[in-house]
Coordinates of C-alpha atoms in Angstrom, one line a residue:
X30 CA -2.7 -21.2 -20.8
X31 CA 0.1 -19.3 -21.0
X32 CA -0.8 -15.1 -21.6
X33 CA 1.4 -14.8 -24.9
X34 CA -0.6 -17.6 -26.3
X35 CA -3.5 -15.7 -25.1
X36 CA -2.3 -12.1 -26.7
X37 CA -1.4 -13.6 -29.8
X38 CA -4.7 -15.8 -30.0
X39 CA -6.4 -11.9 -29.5
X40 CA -5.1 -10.7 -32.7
X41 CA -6.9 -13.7 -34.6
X42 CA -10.3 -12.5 -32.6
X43 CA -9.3 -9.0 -33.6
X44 CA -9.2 -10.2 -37.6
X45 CA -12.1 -12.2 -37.0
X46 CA -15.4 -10.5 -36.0
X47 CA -17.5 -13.2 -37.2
X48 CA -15.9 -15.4 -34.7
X49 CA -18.7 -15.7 -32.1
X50 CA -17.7 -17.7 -29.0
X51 CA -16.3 -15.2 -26.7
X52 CA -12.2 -15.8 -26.4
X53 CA -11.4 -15.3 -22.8
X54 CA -12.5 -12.2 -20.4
X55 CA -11.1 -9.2 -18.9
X56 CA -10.0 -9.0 -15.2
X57 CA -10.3 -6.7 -12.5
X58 CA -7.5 -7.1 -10.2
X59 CA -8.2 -7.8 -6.1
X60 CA -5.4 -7.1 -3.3
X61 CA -5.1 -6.4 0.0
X62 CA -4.7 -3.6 2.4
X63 CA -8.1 -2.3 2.4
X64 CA -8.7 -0.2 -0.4
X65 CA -11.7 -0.2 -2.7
X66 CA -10.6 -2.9 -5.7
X67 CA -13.8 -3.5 -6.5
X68 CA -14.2 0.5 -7.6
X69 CA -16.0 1.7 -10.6
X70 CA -18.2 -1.5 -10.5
X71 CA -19.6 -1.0 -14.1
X72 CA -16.7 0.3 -15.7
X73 CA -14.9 -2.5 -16.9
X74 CA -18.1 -4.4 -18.1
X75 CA -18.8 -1.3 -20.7
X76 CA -15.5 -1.1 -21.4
X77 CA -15.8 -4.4 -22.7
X78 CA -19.0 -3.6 -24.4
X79 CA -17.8 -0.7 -26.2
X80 CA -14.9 -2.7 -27.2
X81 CA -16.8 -5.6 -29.3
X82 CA -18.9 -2.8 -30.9
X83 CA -15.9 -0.8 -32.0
X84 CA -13.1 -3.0 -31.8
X85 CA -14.8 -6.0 -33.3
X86 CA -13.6 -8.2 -30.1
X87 CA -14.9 -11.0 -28.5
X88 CA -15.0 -10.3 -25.0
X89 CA -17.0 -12.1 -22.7
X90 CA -19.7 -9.3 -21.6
X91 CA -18.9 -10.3 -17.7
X92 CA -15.5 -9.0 -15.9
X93 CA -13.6 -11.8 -13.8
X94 CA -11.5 -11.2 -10.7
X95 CA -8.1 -12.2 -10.2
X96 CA -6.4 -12.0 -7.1
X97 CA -2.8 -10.6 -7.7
X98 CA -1.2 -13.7 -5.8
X99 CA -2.6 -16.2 -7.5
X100 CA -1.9 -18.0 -11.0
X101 CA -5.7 -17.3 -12.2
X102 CA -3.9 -13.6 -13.5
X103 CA -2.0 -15.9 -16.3
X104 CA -5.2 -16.5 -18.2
X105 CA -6.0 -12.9 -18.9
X106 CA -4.1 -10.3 -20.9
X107 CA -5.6 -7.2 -19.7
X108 CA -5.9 -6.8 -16.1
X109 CA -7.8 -3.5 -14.8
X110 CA -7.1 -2.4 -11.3
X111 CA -8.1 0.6 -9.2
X112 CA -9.4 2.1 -6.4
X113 CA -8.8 5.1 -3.8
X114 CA -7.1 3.7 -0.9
X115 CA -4.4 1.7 0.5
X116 CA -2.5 -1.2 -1.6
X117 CA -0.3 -3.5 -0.2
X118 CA 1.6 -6.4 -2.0
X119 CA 3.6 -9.1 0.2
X120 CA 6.5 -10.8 -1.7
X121 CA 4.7 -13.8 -3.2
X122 CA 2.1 -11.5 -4.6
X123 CA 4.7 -9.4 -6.4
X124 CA 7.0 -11.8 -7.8
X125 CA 3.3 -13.2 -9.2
X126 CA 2.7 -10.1 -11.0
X127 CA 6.0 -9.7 -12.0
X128 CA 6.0 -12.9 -13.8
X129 CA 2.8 -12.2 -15.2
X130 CA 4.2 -8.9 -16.5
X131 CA 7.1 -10.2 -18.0
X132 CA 5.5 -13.4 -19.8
X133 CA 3.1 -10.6 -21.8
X134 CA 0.2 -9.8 -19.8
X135 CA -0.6 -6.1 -18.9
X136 CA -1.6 -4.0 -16.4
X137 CA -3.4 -0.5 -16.4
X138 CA -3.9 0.9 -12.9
X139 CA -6.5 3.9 -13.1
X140 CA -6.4 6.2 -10.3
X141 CA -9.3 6.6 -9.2
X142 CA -7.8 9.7 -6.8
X143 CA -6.1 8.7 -3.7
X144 CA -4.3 5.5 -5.3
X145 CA -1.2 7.0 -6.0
X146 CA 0.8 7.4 -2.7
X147 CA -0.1 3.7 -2.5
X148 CA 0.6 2.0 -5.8
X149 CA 3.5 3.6 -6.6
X150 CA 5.2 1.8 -3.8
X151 CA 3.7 -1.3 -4.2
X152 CA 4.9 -1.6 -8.0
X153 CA 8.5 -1.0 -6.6
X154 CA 8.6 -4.1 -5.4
X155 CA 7.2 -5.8 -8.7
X156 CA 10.0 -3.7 -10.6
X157 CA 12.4 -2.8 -8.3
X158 CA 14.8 -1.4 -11.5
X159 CA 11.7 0.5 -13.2
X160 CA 10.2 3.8 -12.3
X161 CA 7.3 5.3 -14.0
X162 CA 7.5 7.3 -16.9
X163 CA 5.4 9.8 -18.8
X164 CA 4.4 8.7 -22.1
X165 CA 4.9 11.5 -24.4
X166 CA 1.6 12.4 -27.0
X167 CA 3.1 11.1 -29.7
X168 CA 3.2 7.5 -28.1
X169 CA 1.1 4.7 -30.3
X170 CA -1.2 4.3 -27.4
X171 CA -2.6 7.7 -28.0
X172 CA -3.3 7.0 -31.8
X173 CA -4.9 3.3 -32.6
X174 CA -8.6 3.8 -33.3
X175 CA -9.1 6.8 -31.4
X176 CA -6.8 9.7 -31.8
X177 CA -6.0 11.6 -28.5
X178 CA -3.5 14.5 -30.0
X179 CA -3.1 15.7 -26.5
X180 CA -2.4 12.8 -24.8
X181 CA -4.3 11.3 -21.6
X182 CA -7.9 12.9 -22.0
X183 CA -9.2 14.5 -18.7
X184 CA -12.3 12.6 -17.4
X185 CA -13.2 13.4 -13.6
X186 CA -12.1 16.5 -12.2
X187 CA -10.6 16.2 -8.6
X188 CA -8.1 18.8 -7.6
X189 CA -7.4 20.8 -10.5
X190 CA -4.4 18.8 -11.9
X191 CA -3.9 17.7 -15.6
X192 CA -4.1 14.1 -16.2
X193 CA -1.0 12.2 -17.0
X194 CA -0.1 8.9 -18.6
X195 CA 2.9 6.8 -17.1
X196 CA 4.0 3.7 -18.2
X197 CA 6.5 1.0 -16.9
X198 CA 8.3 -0.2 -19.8
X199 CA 10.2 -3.9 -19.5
X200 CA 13.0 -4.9 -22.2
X201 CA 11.1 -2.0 -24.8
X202 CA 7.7 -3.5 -23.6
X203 CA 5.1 -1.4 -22.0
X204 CA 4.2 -3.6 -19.2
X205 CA 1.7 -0.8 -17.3
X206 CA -0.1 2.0 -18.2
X207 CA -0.7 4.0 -15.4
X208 CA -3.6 6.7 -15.3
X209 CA -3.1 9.4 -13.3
X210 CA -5.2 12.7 -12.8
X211 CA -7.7 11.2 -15.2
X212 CA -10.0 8.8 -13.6
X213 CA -10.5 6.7 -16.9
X214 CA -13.3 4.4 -14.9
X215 CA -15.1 6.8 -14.1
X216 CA -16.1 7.5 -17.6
X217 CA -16.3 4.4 -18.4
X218 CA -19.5 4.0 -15.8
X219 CA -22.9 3.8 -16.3
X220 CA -24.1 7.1 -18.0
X221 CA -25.1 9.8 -15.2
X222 CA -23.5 7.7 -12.2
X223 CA -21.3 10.9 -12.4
X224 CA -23.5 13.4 -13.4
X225 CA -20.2 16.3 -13.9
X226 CA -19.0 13.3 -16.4
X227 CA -20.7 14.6 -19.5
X228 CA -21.7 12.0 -22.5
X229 CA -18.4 13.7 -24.3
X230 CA -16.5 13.1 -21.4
X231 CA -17.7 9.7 -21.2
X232 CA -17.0 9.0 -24.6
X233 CA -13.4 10.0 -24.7
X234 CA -12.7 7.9 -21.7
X235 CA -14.1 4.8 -23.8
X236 CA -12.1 5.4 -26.9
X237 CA -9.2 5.9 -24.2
X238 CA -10.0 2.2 -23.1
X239 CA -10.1 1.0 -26.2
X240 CA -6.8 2.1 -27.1
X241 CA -5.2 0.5 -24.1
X242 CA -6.9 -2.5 -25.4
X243 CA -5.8 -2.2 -28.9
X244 CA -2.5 -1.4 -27.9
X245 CA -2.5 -4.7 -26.0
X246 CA -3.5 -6.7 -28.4
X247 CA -1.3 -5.6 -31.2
X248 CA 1.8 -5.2 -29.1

């Protein structure tokens, strides 16, 4: 199925709350080179959860796993990744997600603190012409549902930094959102699996999510 079928089949589930069958799921993406992928292992699942309550989507409750070389990443519009170590991409891999980028789907990479020596050179060779921007506060992501009047909210506290939102943007398209500073996932965690993450904390990082996923889904 090809992903802007998928997007624009979203908006109809987005209009349609009744609808009951879930549409399709929500990916966490797997590479190589050692680092944690599999990160923040209940994040996406709430994520999700919170979504269908205040969204009105139809997620499937479960995450899937897509391996960034393979085609499986076509049949999802949202892929999550993270992690705190190394990431590498060979050739094949990139040209994948550069395909996948640039047929619709999108990408949010969530720091999770240590990523970003690593995935900024990785996504080089997906976009060899892009570089990462910051979004300014005013951008639409920051004001679907949720309204985020300083930008990025600040989840997880690591080294005293303040937490910025980057983007990739293809032909006018944001193609990647790129937390950094923030650790989004962790918020979006079981309650008290951070217990410094308090319930407003936690909060904000799920309306965060769910304009990512709104912004998706309408763009």
């Amino acid at each position: 199925m090809k992903v802007r079928l998928i997007i624009l089949f979203s908006l109809l589930v987005l209009l349609t709350s009744s609808f009951r069958t879930p549409a399709y799921q929500l990916a966490r993406l797997k590479y190589n080179g050692g680092g944690d992928w599999y990160g923040n292992r209940t994040a996406l699942i709430n994520l999700v959860a919170f979504c269908n309550q205040q969204l009105h989507t139809n997620f499937a409750p479960d995450e899937a796993i897509a391996e960034v070389g393979s085609p499986d990443l076509f049949n999802y519009p949202f892929i999550y990744m993270t992690g705190h170590g190394n990431v590498v991409f060979n050739a094949q891999e990139a040209q994948n997600l550069r395909r996948y980028l640039t047929g619709g789907g999108f990408l949010h990479i969530d720091d999770n603190y240590g990523l970003d020596k690593y995935v900024r050179v990785q996504m080089k060779k997906v976009f060899p012409e892009l570089s990462f921007v910051e979004l300014p506060v005013n951008h639409p992501v920051y004001s679907q549902k949720f309204k985020f009047g300083n930008g990025l909210p600040k989840i997880h506290e690591h080294d005293g930094k303040r937490a910025q939102g980057f983007a990739l943007i293809w032909e006018g398209r944001v193609v990647c959102y790129y937390s950094y500073e923030s650790d989004l996932g962790n918020g979006w965690e079981d309650f008290g699996t951070y217990p410094e993450d308090t319930a407003e904390k936690r909060n904000n990082a799920l309306k965060m999510g769910a304009n990512l996923i709104s912004y998706v889904l309408t763009h």
